[in-house]
Tab-separated table of C-alpha atoms and ligand atoms in Angstrom:
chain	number	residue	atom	x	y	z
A	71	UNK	CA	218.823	-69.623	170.472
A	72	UNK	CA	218.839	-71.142	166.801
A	73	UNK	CA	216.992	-74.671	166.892
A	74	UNK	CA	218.448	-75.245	163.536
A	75	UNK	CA	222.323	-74.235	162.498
A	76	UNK	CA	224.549	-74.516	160.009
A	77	UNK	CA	228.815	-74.857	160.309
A	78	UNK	CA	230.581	-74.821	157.616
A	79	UNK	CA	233.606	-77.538	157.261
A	80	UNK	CA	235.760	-77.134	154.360
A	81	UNK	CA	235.196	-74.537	151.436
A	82	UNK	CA	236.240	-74.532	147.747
A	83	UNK	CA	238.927	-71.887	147.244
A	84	UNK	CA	238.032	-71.643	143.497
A	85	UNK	CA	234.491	-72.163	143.271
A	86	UNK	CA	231.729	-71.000	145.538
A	87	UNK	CA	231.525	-74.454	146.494
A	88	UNK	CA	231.723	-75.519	150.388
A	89	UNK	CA	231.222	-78.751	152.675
A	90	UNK	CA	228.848	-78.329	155.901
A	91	UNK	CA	227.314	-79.500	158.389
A	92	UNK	CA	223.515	-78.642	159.305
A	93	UNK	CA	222.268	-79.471	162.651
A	94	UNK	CA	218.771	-80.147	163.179
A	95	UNK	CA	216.471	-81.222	166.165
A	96	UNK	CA	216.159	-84.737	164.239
A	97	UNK	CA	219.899	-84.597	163.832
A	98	UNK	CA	222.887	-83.318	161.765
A	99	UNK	CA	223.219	-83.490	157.784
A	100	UNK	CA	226.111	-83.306	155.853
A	101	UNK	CA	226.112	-80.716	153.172
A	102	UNK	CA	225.989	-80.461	150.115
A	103	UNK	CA	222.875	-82.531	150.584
A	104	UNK	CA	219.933	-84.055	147.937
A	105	UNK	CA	216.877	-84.061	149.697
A	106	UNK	CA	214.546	-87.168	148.170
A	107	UNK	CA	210.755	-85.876	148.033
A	108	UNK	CA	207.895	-87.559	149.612
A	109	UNK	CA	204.801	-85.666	147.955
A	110	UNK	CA	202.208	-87.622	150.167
A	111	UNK	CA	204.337	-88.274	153.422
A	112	UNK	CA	206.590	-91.156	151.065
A	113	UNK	CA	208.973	-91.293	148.821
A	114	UNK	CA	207.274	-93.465	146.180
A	115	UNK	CA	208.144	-97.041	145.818
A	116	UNK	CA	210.492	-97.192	149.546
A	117	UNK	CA	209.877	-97.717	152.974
A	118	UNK	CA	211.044	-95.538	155.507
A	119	UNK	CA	213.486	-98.422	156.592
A	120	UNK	CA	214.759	-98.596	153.122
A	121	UNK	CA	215.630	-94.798	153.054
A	122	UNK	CA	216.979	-94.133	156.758
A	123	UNK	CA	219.085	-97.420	157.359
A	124	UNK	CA	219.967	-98.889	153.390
A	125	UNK	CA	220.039	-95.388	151.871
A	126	UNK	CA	221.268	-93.122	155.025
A	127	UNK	CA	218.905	-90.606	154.049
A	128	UNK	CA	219.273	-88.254	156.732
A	129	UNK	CA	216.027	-85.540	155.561
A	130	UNK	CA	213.550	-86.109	153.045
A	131	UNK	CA	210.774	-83.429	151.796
A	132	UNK	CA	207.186	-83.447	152.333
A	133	UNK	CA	204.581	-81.247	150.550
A	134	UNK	CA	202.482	-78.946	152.803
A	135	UNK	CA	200.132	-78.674	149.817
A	136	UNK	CA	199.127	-81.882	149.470
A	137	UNK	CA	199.249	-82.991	152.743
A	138	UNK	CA	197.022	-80.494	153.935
A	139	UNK	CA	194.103	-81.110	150.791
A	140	UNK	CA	194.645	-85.030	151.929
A	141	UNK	CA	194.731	-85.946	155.082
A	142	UNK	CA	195.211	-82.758	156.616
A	143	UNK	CA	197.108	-80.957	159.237
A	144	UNK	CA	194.888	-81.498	162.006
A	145	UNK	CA	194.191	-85.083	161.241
A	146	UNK	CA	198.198	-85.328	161.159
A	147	UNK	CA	198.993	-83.004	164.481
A	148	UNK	CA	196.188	-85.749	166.018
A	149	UNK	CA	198.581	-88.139	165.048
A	150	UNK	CA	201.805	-87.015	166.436
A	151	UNK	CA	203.168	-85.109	163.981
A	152	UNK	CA	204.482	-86.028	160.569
A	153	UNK	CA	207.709	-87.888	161.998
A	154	UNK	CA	205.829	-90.200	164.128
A	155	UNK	CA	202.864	-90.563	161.553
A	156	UNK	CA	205.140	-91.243	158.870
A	157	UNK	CA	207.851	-93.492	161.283
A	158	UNK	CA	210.285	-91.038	160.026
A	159	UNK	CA	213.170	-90.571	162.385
A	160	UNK	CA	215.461	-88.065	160.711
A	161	UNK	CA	214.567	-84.584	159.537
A	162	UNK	CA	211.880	-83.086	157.062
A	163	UNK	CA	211.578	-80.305	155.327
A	164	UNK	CA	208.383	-79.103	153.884
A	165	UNK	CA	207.767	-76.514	151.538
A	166	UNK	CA	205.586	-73.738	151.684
A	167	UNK	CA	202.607	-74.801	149.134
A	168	UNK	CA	203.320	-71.711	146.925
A	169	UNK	CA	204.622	-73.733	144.331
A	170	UNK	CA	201.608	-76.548	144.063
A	171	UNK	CA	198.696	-73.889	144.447
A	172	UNK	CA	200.411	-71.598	141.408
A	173	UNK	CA	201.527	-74.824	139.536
A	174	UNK	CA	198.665	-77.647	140.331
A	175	UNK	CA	195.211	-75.870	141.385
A	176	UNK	CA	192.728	-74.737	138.434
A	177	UNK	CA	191.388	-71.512	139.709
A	178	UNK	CA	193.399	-69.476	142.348
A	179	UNK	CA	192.875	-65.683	143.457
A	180	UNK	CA	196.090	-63.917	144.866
A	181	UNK	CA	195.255	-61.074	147.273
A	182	UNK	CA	197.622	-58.902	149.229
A	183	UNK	CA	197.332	-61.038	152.295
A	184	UNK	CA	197.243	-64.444	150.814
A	185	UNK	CA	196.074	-67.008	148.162
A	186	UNK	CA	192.641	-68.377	147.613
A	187	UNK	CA	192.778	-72.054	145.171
A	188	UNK	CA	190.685	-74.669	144.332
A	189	UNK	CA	192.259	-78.009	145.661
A	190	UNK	CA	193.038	-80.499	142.784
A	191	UNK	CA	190.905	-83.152	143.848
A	192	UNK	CA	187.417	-82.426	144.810
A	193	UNK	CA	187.313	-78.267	143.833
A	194	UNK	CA	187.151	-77.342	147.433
A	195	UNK	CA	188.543	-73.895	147.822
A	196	UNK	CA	191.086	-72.949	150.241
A	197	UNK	CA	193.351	-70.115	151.647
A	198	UNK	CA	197.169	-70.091	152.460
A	199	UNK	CA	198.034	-66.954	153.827
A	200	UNK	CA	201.478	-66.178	155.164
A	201	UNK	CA	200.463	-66.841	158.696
A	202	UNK	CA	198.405	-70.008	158.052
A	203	UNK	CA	200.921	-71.993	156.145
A	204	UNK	CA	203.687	-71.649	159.112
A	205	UNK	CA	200.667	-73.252	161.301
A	206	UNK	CA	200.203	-75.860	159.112
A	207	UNK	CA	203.673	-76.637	158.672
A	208	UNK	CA	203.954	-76.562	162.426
A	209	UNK	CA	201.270	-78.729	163.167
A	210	UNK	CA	203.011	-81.569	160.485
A	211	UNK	CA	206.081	-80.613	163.083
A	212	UNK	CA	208.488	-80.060	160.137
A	213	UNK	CA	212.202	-79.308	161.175
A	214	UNK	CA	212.622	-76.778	158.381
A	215	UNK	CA	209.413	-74.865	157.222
A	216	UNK	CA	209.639	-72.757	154.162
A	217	UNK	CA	207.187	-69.060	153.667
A	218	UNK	CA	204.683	-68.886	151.356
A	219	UNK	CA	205.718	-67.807	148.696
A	220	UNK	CA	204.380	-66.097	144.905
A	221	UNK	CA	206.031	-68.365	141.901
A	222	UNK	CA	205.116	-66.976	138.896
A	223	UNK	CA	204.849	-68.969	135.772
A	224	UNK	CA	207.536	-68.154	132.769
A	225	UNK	CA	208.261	-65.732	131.074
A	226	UNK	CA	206.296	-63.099	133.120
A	227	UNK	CA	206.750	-59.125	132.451
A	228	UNK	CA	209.931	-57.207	134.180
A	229	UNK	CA	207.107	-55.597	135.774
A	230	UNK	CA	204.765	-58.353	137.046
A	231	UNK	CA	207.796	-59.986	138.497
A	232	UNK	CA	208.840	-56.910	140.055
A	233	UNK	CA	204.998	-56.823	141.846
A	234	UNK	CA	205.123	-60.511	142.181
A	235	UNK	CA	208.749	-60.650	144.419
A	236	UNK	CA	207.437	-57.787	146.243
A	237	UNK	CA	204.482	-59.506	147.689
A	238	UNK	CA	206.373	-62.504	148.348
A	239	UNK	CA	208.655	-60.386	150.583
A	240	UNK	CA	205.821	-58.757	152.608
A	241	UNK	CA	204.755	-62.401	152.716
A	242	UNK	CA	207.673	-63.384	154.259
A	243	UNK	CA	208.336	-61.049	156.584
A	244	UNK	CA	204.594	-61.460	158.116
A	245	UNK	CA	205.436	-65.253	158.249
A	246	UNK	CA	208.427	-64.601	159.484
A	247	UNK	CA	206.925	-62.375	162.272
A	248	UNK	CA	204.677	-65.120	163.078
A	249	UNK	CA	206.564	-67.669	163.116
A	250	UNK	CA	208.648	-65.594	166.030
A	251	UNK	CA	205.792	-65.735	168.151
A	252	UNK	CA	204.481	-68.913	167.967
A	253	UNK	CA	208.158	-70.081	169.018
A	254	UNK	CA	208.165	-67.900	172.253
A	255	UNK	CA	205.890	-70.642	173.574
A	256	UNK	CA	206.942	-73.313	171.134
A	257	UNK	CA	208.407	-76.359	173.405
A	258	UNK	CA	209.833	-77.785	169.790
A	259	UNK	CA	212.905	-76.177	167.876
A	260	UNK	CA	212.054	-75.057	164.439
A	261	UNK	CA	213.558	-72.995	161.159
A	262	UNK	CA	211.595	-71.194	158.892
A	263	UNK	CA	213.449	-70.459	155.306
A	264	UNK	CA	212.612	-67.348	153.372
A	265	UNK	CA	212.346	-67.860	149.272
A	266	UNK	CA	214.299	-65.404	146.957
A	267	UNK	CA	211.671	-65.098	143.593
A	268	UNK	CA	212.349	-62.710	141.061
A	269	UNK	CA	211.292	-64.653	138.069
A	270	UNK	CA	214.087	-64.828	135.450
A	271	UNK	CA	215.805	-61.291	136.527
A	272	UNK	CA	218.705	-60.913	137.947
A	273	UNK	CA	218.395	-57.340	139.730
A	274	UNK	CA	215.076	-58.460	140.779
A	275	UNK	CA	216.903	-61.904	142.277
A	276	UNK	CA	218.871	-59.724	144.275
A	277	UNK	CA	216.852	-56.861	145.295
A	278	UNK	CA	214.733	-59.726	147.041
A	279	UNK	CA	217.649	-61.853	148.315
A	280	UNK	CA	218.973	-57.823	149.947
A	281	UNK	CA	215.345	-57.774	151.454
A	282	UNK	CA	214.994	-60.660	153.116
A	283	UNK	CA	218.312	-60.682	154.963
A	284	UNK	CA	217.011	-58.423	157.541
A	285	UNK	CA	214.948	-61.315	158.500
A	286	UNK	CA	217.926	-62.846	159.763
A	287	UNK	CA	216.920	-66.739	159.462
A	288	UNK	CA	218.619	-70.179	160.133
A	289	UNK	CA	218.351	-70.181	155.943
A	290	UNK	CA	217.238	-69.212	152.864
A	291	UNK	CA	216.090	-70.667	149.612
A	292	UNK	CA	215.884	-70.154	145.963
A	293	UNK	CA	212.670	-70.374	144.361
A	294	UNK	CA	211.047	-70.140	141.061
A	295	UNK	CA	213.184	-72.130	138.806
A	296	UNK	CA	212.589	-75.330	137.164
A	297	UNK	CA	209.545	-73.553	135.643
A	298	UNK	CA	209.764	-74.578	131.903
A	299	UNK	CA	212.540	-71.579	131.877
A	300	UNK	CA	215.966	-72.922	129.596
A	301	UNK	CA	218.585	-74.778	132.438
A	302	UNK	CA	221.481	-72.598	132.064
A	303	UNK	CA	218.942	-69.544	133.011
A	304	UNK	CA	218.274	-71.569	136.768
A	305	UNK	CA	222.161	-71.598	136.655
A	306	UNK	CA	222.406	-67.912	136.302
A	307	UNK	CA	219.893	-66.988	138.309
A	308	UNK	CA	221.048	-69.101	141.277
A	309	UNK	CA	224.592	-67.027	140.641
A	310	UNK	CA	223.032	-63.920	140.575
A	311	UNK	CA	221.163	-64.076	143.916
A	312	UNK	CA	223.930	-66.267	145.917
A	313	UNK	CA	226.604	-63.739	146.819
A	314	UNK	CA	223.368	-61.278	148.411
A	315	UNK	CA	222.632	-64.380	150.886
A	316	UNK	CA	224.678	-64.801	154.349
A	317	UNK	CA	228.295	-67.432	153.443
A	318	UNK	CA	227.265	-68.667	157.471
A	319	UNK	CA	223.873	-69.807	156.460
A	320	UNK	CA	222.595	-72.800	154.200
A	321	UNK	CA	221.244	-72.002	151.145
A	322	UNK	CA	218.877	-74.170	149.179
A	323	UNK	CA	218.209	-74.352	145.437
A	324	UNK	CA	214.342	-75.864	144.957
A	325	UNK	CA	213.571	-78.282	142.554
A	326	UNK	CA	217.122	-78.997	140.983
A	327	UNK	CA	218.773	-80.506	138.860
A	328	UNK	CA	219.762	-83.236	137.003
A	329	UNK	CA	222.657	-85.096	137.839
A	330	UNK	CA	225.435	-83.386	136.000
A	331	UNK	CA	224.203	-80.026	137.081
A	332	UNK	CA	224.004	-80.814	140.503
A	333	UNK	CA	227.855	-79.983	140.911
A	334	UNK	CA	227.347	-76.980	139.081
A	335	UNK	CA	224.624	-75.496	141.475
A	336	UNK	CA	227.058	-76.712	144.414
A	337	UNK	CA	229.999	-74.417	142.624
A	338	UNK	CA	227.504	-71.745	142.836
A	339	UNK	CA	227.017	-72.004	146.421
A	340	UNK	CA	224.246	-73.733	147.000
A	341	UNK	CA	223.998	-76.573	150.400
A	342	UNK	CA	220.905	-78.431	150.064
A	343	UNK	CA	218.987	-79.343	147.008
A	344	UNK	CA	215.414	-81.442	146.538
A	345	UNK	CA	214.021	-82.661	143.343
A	346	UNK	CA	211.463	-85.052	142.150
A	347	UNK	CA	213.733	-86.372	138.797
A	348	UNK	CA	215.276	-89.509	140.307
A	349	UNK	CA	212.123	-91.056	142.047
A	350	UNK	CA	209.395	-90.115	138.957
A	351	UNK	CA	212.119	-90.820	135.991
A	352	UNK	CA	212.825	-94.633	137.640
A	353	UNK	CA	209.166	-95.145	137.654
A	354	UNK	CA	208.956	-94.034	133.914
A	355	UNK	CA	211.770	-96.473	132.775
A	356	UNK	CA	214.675	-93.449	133.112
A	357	UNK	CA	217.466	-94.505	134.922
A	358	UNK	CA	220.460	-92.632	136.009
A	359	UNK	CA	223.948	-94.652	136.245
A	360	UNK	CA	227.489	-93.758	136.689
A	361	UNK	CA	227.928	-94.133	133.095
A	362	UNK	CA	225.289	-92.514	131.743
A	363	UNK	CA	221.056	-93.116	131.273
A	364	UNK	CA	219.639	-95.949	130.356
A	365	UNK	CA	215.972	-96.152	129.583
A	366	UNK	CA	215.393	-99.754	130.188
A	367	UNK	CA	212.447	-100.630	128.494
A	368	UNK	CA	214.935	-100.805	124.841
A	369	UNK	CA	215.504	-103.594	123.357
A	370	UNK	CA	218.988	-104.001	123.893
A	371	UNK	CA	218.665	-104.691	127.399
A	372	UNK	CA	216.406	-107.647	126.874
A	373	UNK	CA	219.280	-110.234	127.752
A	374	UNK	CA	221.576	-108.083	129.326
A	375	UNK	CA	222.942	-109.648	132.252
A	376	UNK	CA	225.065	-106.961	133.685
A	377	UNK	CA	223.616	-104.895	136.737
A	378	UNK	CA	222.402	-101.414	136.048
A	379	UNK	CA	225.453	-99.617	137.190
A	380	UNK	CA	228.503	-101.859	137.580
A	381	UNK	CA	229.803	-99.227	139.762
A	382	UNK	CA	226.938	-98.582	142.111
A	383	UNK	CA	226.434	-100.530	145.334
A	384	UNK	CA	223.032	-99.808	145.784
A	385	UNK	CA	220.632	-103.865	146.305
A	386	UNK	CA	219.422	-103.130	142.573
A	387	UNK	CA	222.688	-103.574	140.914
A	388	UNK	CA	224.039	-106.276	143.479
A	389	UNK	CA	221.081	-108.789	142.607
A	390	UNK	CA	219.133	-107.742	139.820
A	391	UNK	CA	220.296	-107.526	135.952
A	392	UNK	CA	219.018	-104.986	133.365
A	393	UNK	CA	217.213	-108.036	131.695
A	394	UNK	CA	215.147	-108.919	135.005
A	395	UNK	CA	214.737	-104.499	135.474
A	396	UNK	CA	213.525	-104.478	132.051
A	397	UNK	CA	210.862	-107.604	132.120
A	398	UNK	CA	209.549	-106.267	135.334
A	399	UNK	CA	208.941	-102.606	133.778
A	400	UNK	CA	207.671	-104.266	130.254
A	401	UNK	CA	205.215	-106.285	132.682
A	402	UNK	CA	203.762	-103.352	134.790
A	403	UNK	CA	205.409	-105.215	138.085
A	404	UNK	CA	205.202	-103.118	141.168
A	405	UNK	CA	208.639	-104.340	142.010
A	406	UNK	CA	209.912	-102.729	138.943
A	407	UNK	CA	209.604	-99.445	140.759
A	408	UNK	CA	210.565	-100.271	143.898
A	409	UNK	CA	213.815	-101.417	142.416
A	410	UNK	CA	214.601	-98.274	140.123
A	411	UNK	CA	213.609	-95.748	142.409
A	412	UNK	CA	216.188	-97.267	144.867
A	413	UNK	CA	218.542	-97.344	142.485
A	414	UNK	CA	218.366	-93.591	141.150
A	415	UNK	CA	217.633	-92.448	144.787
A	416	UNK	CA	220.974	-94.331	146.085
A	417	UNK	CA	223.090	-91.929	142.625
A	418	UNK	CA	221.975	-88.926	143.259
A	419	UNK	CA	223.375	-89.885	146.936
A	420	UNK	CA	226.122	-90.494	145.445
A	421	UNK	CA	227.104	-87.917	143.611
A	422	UNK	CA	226.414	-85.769	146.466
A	423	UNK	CA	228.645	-87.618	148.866
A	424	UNK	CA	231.141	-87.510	146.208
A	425	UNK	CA	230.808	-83.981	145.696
A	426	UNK	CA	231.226	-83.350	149.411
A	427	UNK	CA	234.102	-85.903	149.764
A	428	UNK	CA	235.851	-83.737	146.561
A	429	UNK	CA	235.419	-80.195	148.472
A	430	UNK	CA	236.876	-81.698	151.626
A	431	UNK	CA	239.577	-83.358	150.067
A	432	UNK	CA	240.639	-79.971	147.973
A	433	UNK	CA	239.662	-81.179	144.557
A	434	UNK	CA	236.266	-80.229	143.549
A	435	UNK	CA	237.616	-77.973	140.713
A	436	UNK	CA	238.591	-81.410	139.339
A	437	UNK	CA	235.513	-82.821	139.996
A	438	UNK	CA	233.770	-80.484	138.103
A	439	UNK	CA	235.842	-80.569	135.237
A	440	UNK	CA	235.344	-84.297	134.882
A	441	UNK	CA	231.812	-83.797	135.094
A	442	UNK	CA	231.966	-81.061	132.613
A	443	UNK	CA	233.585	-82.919	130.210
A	444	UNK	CA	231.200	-86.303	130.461
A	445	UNK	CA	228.269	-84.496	129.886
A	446	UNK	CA	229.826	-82.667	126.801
A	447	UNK	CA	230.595	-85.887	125.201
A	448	UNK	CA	227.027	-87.368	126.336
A	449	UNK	CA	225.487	-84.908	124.525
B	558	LIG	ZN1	222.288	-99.107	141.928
């Protein structure tokens, strides 16, 4: 019995793109979905009322790094869990660390049967094995837990990536053993995600997308892009691994995109995307609207009166102008952030919802091509 399942609604005869529907024990999503991240247990700037009832988020991400250096997972499991510690009603995904200890920690020491890192803020050192991170992420009572995972840094060798997926595969398959028996006795309904690796090869992509599919999970995800690697390469690496992974299950692209590629990873298959771009770039003064960026602190928005995006219906742009966004983020204001992050949050939403609506209604081939063509002439 699958705690955590995926139906697919309406598919893309031209494109890889489809529309779904992915049913968790904190309640159903519509696919293709943007997952907002909330690093420490928030999403920077919003409350969780702002983000379940004004935004309709319906799952958000949490880092299983972080959380566990600060407060911890036993401080958190003491707590409830991460939904009730957090007030967060819908569904969370967190990830499996791999990322944060290969990207954030100064010294680390990969073994066969784990990691050993030095946490970022006080040079404690820790271990995440493959078995250890599943408990942690099951003590935060996550909906969708991801394996630890290996993400190398780019460009690596042919042959350190080769050694590199490999381990990431044994890692999965003992978390994925694991995880199987701590849900025989499990009174909660969980999914555990494998990660595809592979570094910037394609036959590497999808010898470890072929290997993980006799693990037979609710999902799988895409790791190891968004690395400093050029964007059309994440493209064609997310290409060359999606046809490998099961059409019935979701498949999710890690830390992507930007808006106008977040079609483009949808034509390619993908179902469920996370990324930290709209929530850090509004608190930096970057601001993503319908027609284009604006990067509020110029000048030219200094008496502006229009609202950010005339086309968005987010509470930024129906009571603030750019001339009050842009005094509050010249002034340091806290609300300044509050304000932009709910803004970009709300069009990434957006675009997803519009993508979806386009792949129902039979015209996401259109879609794209409009999409395609503003971002040609934006550049
Ligand atoms: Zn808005």
């Amino acid at each position: 019995m699958r705690s955590v399942t995926f139906e697919v609604v309406a598919e893309c005869p031209h494109t890889r793109a489809r529309a779904g529907l992915l049913h968790t024990p904190h309640g159903t999503i519509e696919t293709p979905v943007f997952m907002p991240v909330g690093t420490q247990a928030t999403v920077k700037g919003l409350t969780q009322r702002d983000l379940a009832e004004d935004l309709d988020v319906k799952i958000l991400l949490a880092n299983t790094y972080h959380l566990f250096i600060r407060p911890g997972h036993e401080l958190i499991q003491k707590m409830g869990g991460l939904h009730r510690f957090m007030s967060w009603p819908n569904a969370i995904l967190t990830d499996s660390g791999g990322f944060q200890v290969f990207s954030l920690s100064g010294l680390r020491k990969i073994h066969e049967h784990g990691v050993v890192f030095q946490s970022h803020l006080d040079g404690d050192l820790h271990t995440f094995t493959p078995e250890s991170t599943v408990d942690v992420q099951l003590a935060y009572g996550s909906d969708i837990l991801m394996v630890l995972d290996e993400c190398p840094e780019y460009p690596v060798s042919h042959e350190y990536a080769r050694e590199s997926m490999q381990r990431t595969v044994r890692w999965a398959r003992e978390a994925n053993d694991h995880f199987r028996r701590r849900m025989e006795t499990s009174p909660t309904g969980h999914a555990l995600f494998p990660i595809v690796q592979g570094s910037m090869f394609p036959d590497l992509r999808r010898e470890c997308a072929r290997a993980l599919l006799d693990l037979d999970t609710d999902g799988y995800a895409i790791g190891g892009l968004s690395v400093g690697e050029p964007r059309p390469m994440s493209l064609e690496m997310t290409e060359a691994t999606e046809d490998v992974l099961p059409r019935d299950r979701p498949r999710y692209d890690m830390g992507v995109g930007m808006p106008a590629e977040l079609p483009e990873y949808v034509a390619r298959g993908i179902d469920m995307m996370d990324c930290v771009l709209p929530s850090r770039n509004a608190r930096n003064g970057y601001l993503f609207t319908s027609e284009g960026r604006v990067i509020i602190k110029h000048a030219r928005y200094r008496d502006d009166e229009r609202p950010l995006d005339p086309n968005c219906q987010c509470y930024t742009c129906q009571r603030y102008s750019r001339a009050y966004l842009r005094h509050l983020f010249q002034a340091g204001e806290i609300l300044y952030a509050v304000l932009a992050t709910r803004h970009n949050i709300r069009r990434y939403l957006d675009i997803m919802r519009g993508i979806r609506h386009a792949i129902i209604s039979n015209s996401f081939p259109d879609y794209l091509k409009c999409v395609r063509a503003a971002s040609s002439e934006a550049v």
